[in-house]
PDB file of C-alpha atoms in Angstrom:
ATOM      1  CA  MET W   1      -4.986 -46.866  23.531  1.00 65.00           C
ATOM      2  CA  THR W   2      -3.248 -46.118  26.821  1.00 76.00           C
ATOM      3  CA  HIS W   3      -1.685 -42.661  27.061  1.00 83.00           C
ATOM      4  CA  LEU W   4       1.722 -42.520  28.777  1.00 89.00           C
ATOM      5  CA  PRO W   5       1.896 -39.601  31.251  1.00 94.00           C
ATOM      6  CA  VAL W   6       4.571 -36.924  30.732  1.00 95.00           C
ATOM      7  CA  HIS W   7       5.183 -33.996  33.062  1.00 95.00           C
ATOM      8  CA  ARG W   8       7.919 -31.947  31.405  1.00 96.00           C
ATOM      9  CA  PHE W   9       6.556 -29.779  28.614  1.00 97.00           C
ATOM     10  CA  ASP W  10       6.290 -26.108  27.706  1.00 97.00           C
ATOM     11  CA  ARG W  11       3.050 -24.940  29.253  1.00 96.00           C
ATOM     12  CA  GLN W  12       2.296 -22.855  26.142  1.00 95.00           C
ATOM     13  CA  ILE W  13       1.252 -26.137  24.490  1.00 95.00           C
ATOM     14  CA  VAL W  14      -1.719 -26.650  26.809  1.00 93.00           C
ATOM     15  CA  GLU W  15      -2.482 -22.928  26.891  1.00 93.00           C
ATOM     16  CA  HIS W  16      -2.464 -22.290  23.131  1.00 90.00           C
ATOM     17  CA  LEU W  17      -2.583 -25.561  21.170  1.00 89.00           C
ATOM     18  CA  HIS W  18      -5.955 -27.203  21.568  1.00 84.00           C
ATOM     19  CA  ASP W  19      -6.196 -28.835  18.152  1.00 89.00           C
ATOM     20  CA  PHE W  20      -2.889 -29.427  16.380  1.00 93.00           C
ATOM     21  CA  LYS W  21      -2.063 -31.679  13.452  1.00 95.00           C
ATOM     22  CA  GLY W  22       1.350 -32.197  11.914  1.00 96.00           C
ATOM     23  CA  ARG W  23       4.031 -34.595  10.795  1.00 96.00           C
ATOM     24  CA  VAL W  24       7.507 -35.503  12.063  1.00 96.00           C
ATOM     25  CA  ALA W  25       9.866 -33.612   9.745  1.00 96.00           C
ATOM     26  CA  ARG W  26      13.285 -34.449  11.222  1.00 94.00           C
ATOM     27  CA  VAL W  27      14.649 -36.855  13.812  1.00 94.00           C
ATOM     28  CA  TYR W  28      17.961 -36.372  15.608  1.00 90.00           C
ATOM     29  CA  LYS W  29      19.664 -38.473  18.262  1.00 88.00           C
ATOM     30  CA  GLN W  30      17.570 -37.069  21.111  1.00 89.00           C
ATOM     31  CA  ALA W  31      15.063 -34.754  19.446  1.00 93.00           C
ATOM     32  CA  ALA W  32      12.383 -34.808  16.768  1.00 95.00           C
ATOM     33  CA  ILE W  33      10.837 -31.793  15.007  1.00 96.00           C
ATOM     34  CA  ILE W  34       7.123 -31.832  14.177  1.00 97.00           C
ATOM     35  CA  ARG W  35       6.020 -29.454  11.428  1.00 96.00           C
ATOM     36  CA  PRO W  36       2.380 -28.288  11.559  1.00 96.00           C
ATOM     37  CA  ALA W  37       0.044 -29.247   8.741  1.00 94.00           C
ATOM     38  CA  ASP W  38      -1.287 -25.693   8.648  1.00 89.00           C
ATOM     39  CA  GLN W  39      -0.446 -22.664  10.784  1.00 85.00           C
ATOM     40  CA  GLY W  40       1.230 -23.056  14.137  1.00 89.00           C
ATOM     41  CA  PRO W  41       4.606 -23.490  15.826  1.00 94.00           C
ATOM     42  CA  LEU W  42       7.086 -26.300  15.352  1.00 95.00           C
ATOM     43  CA  ILE W  43       6.768 -28.870  18.132  1.00 96.00           C
ATOM     44  CA  THR W  44       9.951 -30.450  19.491  1.00 97.00           C
ATOM     45  CA  LEU W  45       9.907 -33.902  21.077  1.00 96.00           C
ATOM     46  CA  LEU W  46      12.909 -34.383  23.343  1.00 95.00           C
ATOM     47  CA  HIS W  47      14.444 -37.239  25.277  1.00 93.00           C
ATOM     48  CA  SER W  48      12.994 -36.950  28.774  1.00 89.00           C
ATOM     49  CA  GLY W  49      16.434 -36.109  30.213  1.00 85.00           C
ATOM     50  CA  GLN W  50      16.929 -33.094  27.923  1.00 91.00           C
ATOM     51  CA  ASP W  51      16.254 -29.457  28.772  1.00 95.00           C
ATOM     52  CA  LEU W  52      13.133 -28.021  27.179  1.00 97.00           C
ATOM     53  CA  VAL W  53      12.811 -25.526  24.333  1.00 96.00           C
ATOM     54  CA  PRO W  54       9.713 -23.441  23.516  1.00 97.00           C
ATOM     55  CA  TYR W  55       6.883 -25.764  22.463  1.00 97.00           C
ATOM     56  CA  GLY W  56       8.978 -28.733  23.549  1.00 97.00           C
ATOM     57  CA  ILE W  57       7.852 -31.966  25.218  1.00 97.00           C
ATOM     58  CA  GLY W  58      10.048 -34.396  27.140  1.00 96.00           C
ATOM     59  CA  ILE W  59       9.022 -37.935  26.155  1.00 94.00           C
ATOM     60  CA  PRO W  60       9.994 -41.529  27.066  1.00 93.00           C
ATOM     61  CA  TRP W  61      12.165 -41.721  23.939  1.00 91.00           C
ATOM     62  CA  GLY W  62      12.765 -45.465  23.879  1.00 86.00           C
ATOM     63  CA  LEU W  63       9.063 -46.249  24.144  1.00 86.00           C
ATOM     64  CA  VAL W  64       7.741 -43.692  21.662  1.00 86.00           C
ATOM     65  CA  ARG W  65      10.542 -43.769  19.043  1.00 86.00           C
ATOM     66  CA  PRO W  66       9.553 -40.887  16.732  1.00 92.00           C
ATOM     67  CA  ALA W  67      10.210 -41.471  13.014  1.00 93.00           C
ATOM     68  CA  VAL W  68      10.191 -39.182   9.972  1.00 95.00           C
ATOM     69  CA  ASP W  69       6.753 -38.758   8.351  1.00 95.00           C
ATOM     70  CA  GLN W  70       4.798 -39.992  11.366  1.00 94.00           C
ATOM     71  CA  GLN W  71       1.509 -38.143  11.713  1.00 95.00           C
ATOM     72  CA  VAL W  72       1.018 -36.328  15.010  1.00 95.00           C
ATOM     73  CA  SER W  73      -2.002 -34.710  16.616  1.00 94.00           C
ATOM     74  CA  ILE W  74      -2.612 -32.830  19.852  1.00 93.00           C
ATOM     75  CA  ASN W  75      -6.137 -32.624  21.238  1.00 92.00           C
ATOM     76  CA  GLY W  76      -6.272 -30.860  24.559  1.00 89.00           C
ATOM     77  CA  ARG W  77      -3.678 -32.667  26.642  1.00 94.00           C
ATOM     78  CA  LYS W  78      -3.502 -35.805  24.495  1.00 94.00           C
ATOM     79  CA  LEU W  79      -0.713 -36.188  21.952  1.00 94.00           C
ATOM     80  CA  THR W  80      -0.972 -39.063  19.463  1.00 93.00           C
ATOM     81  CA  LEU W  81       1.665 -40.402  17.067  1.00 92.00           C
ATOM     82  CA  TRP W  82       0.655 -42.790  14.285  1.00 88.00           C
ATOM     83  CA  VAL W  83       3.279 -45.532  13.977  1.00 80.00           C
ATOM     84  CA  SER W  84       1.183 -47.002  11.148  1.00 75.00           C
ATOM     85  CA  PRO W  85      -2.435 -46.576   9.962  1.00 71.00           C
ATOM     86  CA  PHE W  86      -3.412 -49.117  12.627  1.00 76.00           C
ATOM     87  CA  ILE W  87      -0.916 -48.524  15.448  1.00 81.00           C
ATOM     88  CA  LYS W  88      -0.866 -45.402  17.609  1.00 87.00           C
ATOM     89  CA  ARG W  89       1.173 -44.238  20.576  1.00 89.00           C
ATOM     90  CA  GLY W  90      -0.282 -41.719  23.004  1.00 91.00           C
ATOM     91  CA  LEU W  91       1.093 -39.262  25.527  1.00 94.00           C
ATOM     92  CA  LEU W  92      -0.859 -37.390  28.198  1.00 95.00           C
ATOM     93  CA  LEU W  93       0.453 -33.987  29.278  1.00 96.00           C
ATOM     94  CA  GLU W  94      -0.083 -33.941  33.034  1.00 96.00           C
ATOM     95  CA  GLY W  95       0.415 -31.012  35.382  1.00 95.00           C
ATOM     96  CA  ALA W  96       0.994 -27.320  34.747  1.00 93.00           C
ATOM     97  CA  GLY W  97       4.040 -27.678  32.504  1.00 95.00           C
ATOM     98  CA  ILE W  98       7.203 -25.547  32.571  1.00 95.00           C
ATOM     99  CA  ASN W  99       7.126 -21.776  32.108  1.00 95.00           C
ATOM    100  CA  LEU W 100       9.709 -20.847  29.445  1.00 96.00           C
ATOM    101  CA  CYS W 101       8.594 -17.223  29.187  1.00 95.00           C
ATOM    102  CA  ILE W 102      10.779 -14.545  30.743  1.00 92.00           C
ATOM    103  CA  ASP W 103       7.973 -12.812  32.596  1.00 80.00           C
ATOM    104  CA  GLN W 104       9.868 -12.292  35.853  1.00 67.00           C
ATOM    105  CA  ILE W 105      10.061  -8.641  36.837  1.00 69.00           C
ATOM    106  CA  CYS W 106      13.622  -7.901  37.931  1.00 71.00           C
ATOM    107  CA  LYS W 107      13.665  -4.802  40.119  1.00 70.00           C
ATOM    108  CA  ASN W 108      16.364  -5.736  42.619  1.00 79.00           C
ATOM    109  CA  LEU W 109      19.271  -6.802  40.458  1.00 85.00           C
ATOM    110  CA  ASP W 110      22.530  -6.193  42.333  1.00 86.00           C
ATOM    111  CA  GLN W 111      24.846  -4.722  39.688  1.00 90.00           C
ATOM    112  CA  ALA W 112      28.047  -5.236  41.660  1.00 88.00           C
ATOM    113  CA  ALA W 113      27.103  -8.841  42.427  1.00 88.00           C
ATOM    114  CA  CYS W 114      26.248  -9.413  38.772  1.00 91.00           C
ATOM    115  CA  ARG W 115      29.656  -8.109  37.650  1.00 91.00           C
ATOM    116  CA  GLN W 116      31.361 -10.428  40.133  1.00 90.00           C
ATOM    117  CA  GLU W 117      29.264 -13.381  38.981  1.00 92.00           C
ATOM    118  CA  LEU W 118      30.079 -12.757  35.335  1.00 94.00           C
ATOM    119  CA  ALA W 119      33.783 -12.353  36.101  1.00 92.00           C
ATOM    120  CA  GLY W 120      33.755 -15.707  37.906  1.00 91.00           C
ATOM    121  CA  ILE W 121      32.437 -17.724  34.943  1.00 93.00           C
ATOM    122  CA  HIS W 122      34.939 -20.007  33.250  1.00 93.00           C
ATOM    123  CA  LEU W 123      34.107 -19.223  29.643  1.00 95.00           C
ATOM    124  CA  PRO W 124      34.686 -21.810  26.900  1.00 94.00           C
ATOM    125  CA  VAL W 125      37.132 -20.867  24.126  1.00 91.00           C
ATOM    126  CA  ARG W 126      34.269 -20.491  21.660  1.00 92.00           C
ATOM    127  CA  THR W 127      32.524 -17.930  23.882  1.00 94.00           C
ATOM    128  CA  ARG W 128      35.746 -16.037  24.593  1.00 93.00           C
ATOM    129  CA  ASP W 129      36.444 -15.793  20.873  1.00 92.00           C
ATOM    130  CA  LEU W 130      33.031 -14.262  20.219  1.00 94.00           C
ATOM    131  CA  LEU W 131      33.514 -11.769  23.040  1.00 94.00           C
ATOM    132  CA  ASP W 132      36.975 -10.764  21.788  1.00 92.00           C
ATOM    133  CA  PRO W 133      36.895 -11.347  18.012  1.00 87.00           C
ATOM    134  CA  GLU W 134      40.229  -9.593  17.458  1.00 84.00           C
ATOM    135  CA  LYS W 135      41.984 -12.368  19.392  1.00 81.00           C
ATOM    136  CA  VAL W 136      40.305 -15.506  18.087  1.00 74.00           C
ATOM    137  CA  VAL W 137      42.256 -18.503  19.429  1.00 71.00           C
ATOM    138  CA  GLY W 138      39.943 -21.379  18.491  1.00 65.00           C
ATOM    139  CA  HIS W 139      41.201 -23.775  15.844  1.00 55.00           C
ATOM    140  CA  GLY W 140      38.999 -25.258  13.130  1.00 55.00           C
ATOM    141  CA  ILE W 141      35.826 -23.517  14.380  1.00 60.00           C
ATOM    142  CA  GLN W 142      35.099 -21.197  11.415  1.00 79.00           C
ATOM    143  CA  PRO W 143      37.342 -18.316  12.644  1.00 84.00           C
ATOM    144  CA  ASP W 144      36.109 -15.913   9.939  1.00 87.00           C
ATOM    145  CA  ILE W 145      32.488 -16.461  10.984  1.00 89.00           C
ATOM    146  CA  VAL W 146      33.391 -16.076  14.653  1.00 90.00           C
ATOM    147  CA  ARG W 147      35.202 -12.788  13.981  1.00 91.00           C
ATOM    148  CA  ALA W 148      32.336 -11.366  11.934  1.00 93.00           C
ATOM    149  CA  ALA W 149      29.744 -12.480  14.496  1.00 94.00           C
ATOM    150  CA  GLY W 150      31.755 -11.108  17.407  1.00 94.00           C
ATOM    151  CA  ARG W 151      32.191  -7.693  15.791  1.00 95.00           C
ATOM    152  CA  ARG W 152      28.483  -7.429  15.023  1.00 96.00           C
ATOM    153  CA  LEU W 153      27.661  -8.552  18.561  1.00 97.00           C
ATOM    154  CA  ARG W 154      29.688  -5.644  19.941  1.00 96.00           C
ATOM    155  CA  LYS W 155      27.769  -3.148  17.814  1.00 96.00           C
ATOM    156  CA  LEU W 156      24.449  -4.681  18.820  1.00 97.00           C
ATOM    157  CA  ILE W 157      24.968  -4.530  22.589  1.00 97.00           C
ATOM    158  CA  LYS W 158      26.274  -0.955  22.431  1.00 95.00           C
ATOM    159  CA  ARG W 159      23.159   0.063  20.548  1.00 95.00           C
ATOM    160  CA  LEU W 160      20.869  -1.694  23.042  1.00 96.00           C
ATOM    161  CA  CYS W 161      22.567  -0.063  26.037  1.00 95.00           C
ATOM    162  CA  CYS W 162      22.729   3.403  24.467  1.00 92.00           C
ATOM    163  CA  LYS W 163      20.921   5.909  26.690  1.00 87.00           C
ATOM    164  CA  THR W 164      20.329   8.587  24.044  1.00 81.00           C
ATOM    165  CA  GLU W 165      17.240   8.847  21.849  1.00 73.00           C
ATOM    166  CA  MET W 166      19.322   8.526  18.670  1.00 72.00           C
ATOM    167  CA  CYS W 167      20.699   5.038  19.186  1.00 78.00           C
ATOM    168  CA  GLY W 168      20.463   4.095  15.502  1.00 83.00           C
ATOM    169  CA  PRO W 169      18.548   1.312  13.737  1.00 91.00           C
ATOM    170  CA  PHE W 170      18.879  -2.335  14.712  1.00 95.00           C
ATOM    171  CA  SER W 171      17.896  -3.924  11.402  1.00 95.00           C
ATOM    172  CA  PRO W 172      21.300  -3.716   9.638  1.00 96.00           C
ATOM    173  CA  ILE W 173      23.113  -5.409  12.531  1.00 96.00           C
ATOM    174  CA  ILE W 174      20.421  -8.041  13.013  1.00 97.00           C
ATOM    175  CA  SER W 175      20.341  -8.815   9.290  1.00 96.00           C
ATOM    176  CA  GLY W 176      24.095  -9.342   9.418  1.00 96.00           C
ATOM    177  CA  LEU W 177      23.755 -11.884  12.237  1.00 97.00           C
ATOM    178  CA  ALA W 178      20.590 -13.776  11.279  1.00 96.00           C
ATOM    179  CA  GLY W 179      21.508 -16.966   9.449  1.00 95.00           C
ATOM    180  CA  LEU W 180      25.253 -16.404   9.932  1.00 94.00           C
ATOM    181  CA  GLY W 181      27.060 -19.734  10.156  1.00 91.00           C
ATOM    182  CA  PRO W 182      26.214 -23.375   9.435  1.00 87.00           C
ATOM    183  CA  GLY W 183      23.823 -25.691  11.251  1.00 84.00           C
ATOM    184  CA  SER W 184      20.106 -25.891  11.924  1.00 86.00           C
ATOM    185  CA  THR W 185      20.430 -22.924  14.312  1.00 89.00           C
ATOM    186  CA  PRO W 186      23.262 -20.727  12.976  1.00 93.00           C
ATOM    187  CA  SER W 187      25.664 -18.980  15.352  1.00 94.00           C
ATOM    188  CA  GLY W 188      24.265 -15.563  14.522  1.00 96.00           C
ATOM    189  CA  ASP W 189      20.778 -16.685  15.549  1.00 97.00           C
ATOM    190  CA  ASP W 190      22.089 -18.072  18.826  1.00 97.00           C
ATOM    191  CA  LEU W 191      23.771 -14.748  19.576  1.00 98.00           C
ATOM    192  CA  LEU W 192      20.554 -12.854  18.823  1.00 98.00           C
ATOM    193  CA  LEU W 193      18.706 -15.197  21.178  1.00 98.00           C
ATOM    194  CA  GLY W 194      21.175 -14.734  24.034  1.00 98.00           C
ATOM    195  CA  VAL W 195      21.061 -10.963  23.608  1.00 98.00           C
ATOM    196  CA  ALA W 196      17.245 -10.986  23.548  1.00 98.00           C
ATOM    197  CA  ALA W 197      16.974 -12.950  26.799  1.00 97.00           C
ATOM    198  CA  ALA W 198      19.400 -10.662  28.610  1.00 97.00           C
ATOM    199  CA  ALA W 199      17.751  -7.576  27.096  1.00 97.00           C
ATOM    200  CA  TYR W 200      14.343  -8.513  28.521  1.00 96.00           C
ATOM    201  CA  TYR W 201      15.855  -9.015  31.958  1.00 95.00           C
ATOM    202  CA  MET W 202      18.106  -5.955  31.991  1.00 94.00           C
ATOM    203  CA  THR W 203      15.249  -3.775  30.755  1.00 94.00           C
ATOM    204  CA  SER W 204      13.006  -4.919  33.601  1.00 92.00           C
ATOM    205  CA  ALA W 205      15.863  -4.061  35.980  1.00 91.00           C
ATOM    206  CA  GLY W 206      15.948  -0.534  34.553  1.00 91.00           C
ATOM    207  CA  LEU W 207      19.429  -0.900  33.046  1.00 93.00           C
ATOM    208  CA  ILE W 208      18.398  -0.694  29.381  1.00 94.00           C
ATOM    209  CA  PRO W 209      15.905   1.842  27.944  1.00 94.00           C
ATOM    210  CA  ARG W 210      12.626   0.090  27.159  1.00 94.00           C
ATOM    211  CA  ARG W 211      12.428   1.864  23.811  1.00 94.00           C
ATOM    212  CA  ASN W 212      15.628   0.072  22.778  1.00 95.00           C
ATOM    213  CA  LEU W 213      14.211  -3.329  23.690  1.00 96.00           C
ATOM    214  CA  ILE W 214      11.058  -2.601  21.702  1.00 95.00           C
ATOM    215  CA  LYS W 215      13.098  -1.500  18.669  1.00 95.00           C
ATOM    216  CA  TYR W 216      15.230  -4.621  18.901  1.00 97.00           C
ATOM    217  CA  LEU W 217      12.272  -7.000  19.159  1.00 97.00           C
ATOM    218  CA  THR W 218      10.491  -5.213  16.321  1.00 97.00           C
ATOM    219  CA  ALA W 219      13.536  -5.617  14.090  1.00 97.00           C
ATOM    220  CA  LEU W 220      13.741  -9.321  14.981  1.00 97.00           C
ATOM    221  CA  ASP W 221      10.056  -9.757  14.202  1.00 97.00           C
ATOM    222  CA  GLU W 222      10.471  -8.082  10.828  1.00 96.00           C
ATOM    223  CA  LEU W 223      13.173 -10.473   9.627  1.00 96.00           C
ATOM    224  CA  PRO W 224      12.025 -12.185   6.419  1.00 95.00           C
ATOM    225  CA  ALA W 225      11.136 -15.878   6.604  1.00 90.00           C
ATOM    226  CA  ASP W 226      14.204 -16.805   4.562  1.00 93.00           C
ATOM    227  CA  ALA W 227      16.642 -14.837   6.735  1.00 95.00           C
ATOM    228  CA  SER W 228      17.718 -18.048   8.444  1.00 95.00           C
ATOM    229  CA  THR W 229      16.944 -21.739   8.711  1.00 94.00           C
ATOM    230  CA  GLU W 230      13.467 -22.929   9.638  1.00 92.00           C
ATOM    231  CA  ALA W 231      14.574 -23.785  13.176  1.00 92.00           C
ATOM    232  CA  GLY W 232      16.526 -20.555  13.559  1.00 94.00           C
ATOM    233  CA  ARG W 233      13.644 -18.396  12.389  1.00 95.00           C
ATOM    234  CA  GLU W 234      11.262 -20.231  14.743  1.00 95.00           C
ATOM    235  CA  MET W 235      13.649 -19.724  17.648  1.00 96.00           C
ATOM    236  CA  ILE W 236      13.805 -15.985  16.940  1.00 97.00           C
ATOM    237  CA  ALA W 237      10.000 -15.797  16.699  1.00 96.00           C
ATOM    238  CA  HIS W 238       9.739 -17.356  20.166  1.00 97.00           C
ATOM    239  CA  ALA W 239      12.292 -14.852  21.509  1.00 97.00           C
ATOM    240  CA  VAL W 240      10.165 -11.946  20.254  1.00 97.00           C
ATOM    241  CA  GLN W 241       7.367 -13.337  22.443  1.00 95.00           C
ATOM    242  CA  GLY W 242       9.741 -13.682  25.415  1.00 96.00           C
ATOM    243  CA  ALA W 243      10.121 -17.487  25.308  1.00 97.00           C
ATOM    244  CA  PHE W 244      13.566 -19.106  25.473  1.00 97.00           C
ATOM    245  CA  PRO W 245      15.292 -22.493  25.849  1.00 97.00           C
ATOM    246  CA  GLU W 246      15.275 -23.620  29.459  1.00 97.00           C
ATOM    247  CA  PRO W 247      19.056 -23.356  30.149  1.00 97.00           C
ATOM    248  CA  LEU W 248      19.296 -19.832  28.687  1.00 97.00           C
ATOM    249  CA  LEU W 249      16.292 -18.689  30.716  1.00 96.00           C
ATOM    250  CA  ARG W 250      17.734 -20.149  33.937  1.00 95.00           C
ATOM    251  CA  PHE W 251      21.088 -18.457  33.364  1.00 95.00           C
ATOM    252  CA  VAL W 252      19.683 -15.012  32.660  1.00 95.00           C
ATOM    253  CA  VAL W 253      17.153 -14.816  35.497  1.00 92.00           C
ATOM    254  CA  CYS W 254      19.687 -15.792  38.161  1.00 90.00           C
ATOM    255  CA  LEU W 255      22.054 -12.895  37.345  1.00 91.00           C
ATOM    256  CA  GLY W 256      22.554 -10.542  40.276  1.00 87.00           C
ATOM    257  CA  GLN W 257      20.218 -12.537  42.516  1.00 80.00           C
ATOM    258  CA  TYR W 258      22.496 -14.961  44.387  1.00 66.00           C
ATOM    259  CA  LYS W 259      24.981 -13.004  46.522  1.00 64.00           C
ATOM    260  CA  GLU W 260      25.059 -15.847  49.052  1.00 61.00           C
ATOM    261  CA  ASN W 261      25.524 -18.540  46.393  1.00 66.00           C
ATOM    262  CA  LYS W 262      28.140 -17.215  43.985  1.00 67.00           C
ATOM    263  CA  SER W 263      28.551 -20.575  42.247  1.00 82.00           C
ATOM    264  CA  LYS W 264      24.907 -20.535  41.047  1.00 88.00           C
ATOM    265  CA  VAL W 265      25.562 -18.361  37.985  1.00 92.00           C
ATOM    266  CA  SER W 266      28.682 -20.323  36.999  1.00 92.00           C
ATOM    267  CA  TRP W 267      26.761 -23.575  37.253  1.00 93.00           C
ATOM    268  CA  GLU W 268      23.926 -22.304  35.070  1.00 95.00           C
ATOM    269  CA  ALA W 269      26.445 -20.960  32.547  1.00 96.00           C
ATOM    270  CA  THR W 270      28.067 -24.396  32.331  1.00 95.00           C
ATOM    271  CA  ARG W 271      24.691 -26.054  31.769  1.00 95.00           C
ATOM    272  CA  LEU W 272      23.948 -23.556  29.026  1.00 97.00           C
ATOM    273  CA  THR W 273      27.168 -24.354  27.159  1.00 95.00           C
ATOM    274  CA  ARG W 274      26.077 -27.994  26.844  1.00 92.00           C
ATOM    275  CA  ILE W 275      23.369 -27.155  24.275  1.00 91.00           C
ATOM    276  CA  GLY W 276      24.337 -28.544  20.882  1.00 86.00           C
ATOM    277  CA  LYS W 277      27.826 -28.358  19.424  1.00 86.00           C
ATOM    278  CA  HIS W 278      28.197 -24.569  19.693  1.00 90.00           C
ATOM    279  CA  SER W 279      24.686 -23.200  20.292  1.00 94.00           C
ATOM    280  CA  GLY W 280      24.944 -22.959  24.073  1.00 95.00           C
ATOM    281  CA  CYS W 281      28.366 -21.286  23.924  1.00 95.00           C
ATOM    282  CA  ASP W 282      27.015 -18.775  21.406  1.00 96.00           C
ATOM    283  CA  MET W 283      23.861 -18.036  23.437  1.00 97.00           C
ATOM    284  CA  LEU W 284      26.077 -17.522  26.474  1.00 98.00           C
ATOM    285  CA  ALA W 285      28.238 -15.061  24.532  1.00 97.00           C
ATOM    286  CA  GLY W 286      25.202 -12.971  23.585  1.00 98.00           C
ATOM    287  CA  ALA W 287      23.724 -12.903  27.080  1.00 98.00           C
ATOM    288  CA  PHE W 288      27.117 -12.411  28.774  1.00 98.00           C
ATOM    289  CA  ALA W 289      28.128  -9.522  26.504  1.00 98.00           C
ATOM    290  CA  LEU W 290      24.913  -7.585  27.046  1.00 97.00           C
ATOM    291  CA  ALA W 291      24.719  -8.233  30.803  1.00 96.00           C
ATOM    292  CA  SER W 292      28.352  -7.165  31.216  1.00 96.00           C
ATOM    293  CA  LEU W 293      27.822  -3.853  29.432  1.00 96.00           C
ATOM    294  CA  ALA W 294      24.435  -3.138  31.012  1.00 95.00           C
ATOM    295  CA  THR W 295      25.790  -3.630  34.555  1.00 93.00           C
ATOM    296  CA  SER W 296      29.114  -1.875  33.967  1.00 89.00           C
ATOM    297  CA  VAL W 297      29.914   1.269  35.916  1.00 59.00           C
ATOM    298  CA  GLN W 298      30.351   3.361  32.764  1.00 57.00           C
ATOM    299  CA  GLY W 299      27.421   1.916  30.804  1.00 50.00           C
ATOM    300  CA  ALA W 300      27.305   2.197  27.043  1.00 47.00           C
ATOM    301  CA  PRO W 301      28.703   5.127  25.057  1.00 44.00           C
ATOM    302  CA  ALA W 302      26.175   7.402  23.402  1.00 40.00           C
TER     303      ALA W 302
END
């Protein structure tokens, strides 16, 4: 069997998955979810033109054609899909892979530049509604869910940016967002993800107390398995470890870093909004809200 080379994949796969067995659980237009036979993360096969997600692999979609119930194995850098008991298709993960972990240390974030960058983003209606839930203008996009999510988002970012020791618990707010809304990754989960990515980055820049980040991640990690959908819960588990979808990661780590290229942040924000039907817009709302408050002149109220 000849293994087709692929070069776009989350490098965690070659670092942590040396012997994986599973089965294709769901197939979408340009993605397929592989559920492990035992313990381990969900693997996502993506059309080679798509942005990566944690434990994702960009594949030549038309040649491989994943199908529900196909058996899949990963041994070292070789991924094998069984089309039938006698026919196999193989992929070879070549190169270092893509780092989807937010391990950059941000010590030189320009707060004024960041505020200007955020102000210059043309936000989609969906994102604006989440940021200002009292003035929801979207039509036919679950306005009640958007209002509830937006109000809880406000409480969450204030708590994360609070400078006092008594900032209050995160669990009640997180529980109110996890699983909120329809879809394989509910809106509430997408907001939690966007907030988590920005929280990592703003904490490393010294704009959010590290104790607050730790409390937030601990509360995320303690969510019960049935708090959300399988995909949503997996996405949150990756966020606790500092791993995020490629467009969200790119958006967050460019904040306050491109004074000479002010269109960079707007471009990355636009790319982020293209994820799914609403997921990218919701992730953007979470990251935007926290970054705006963390870099504001006044900061968060006690």
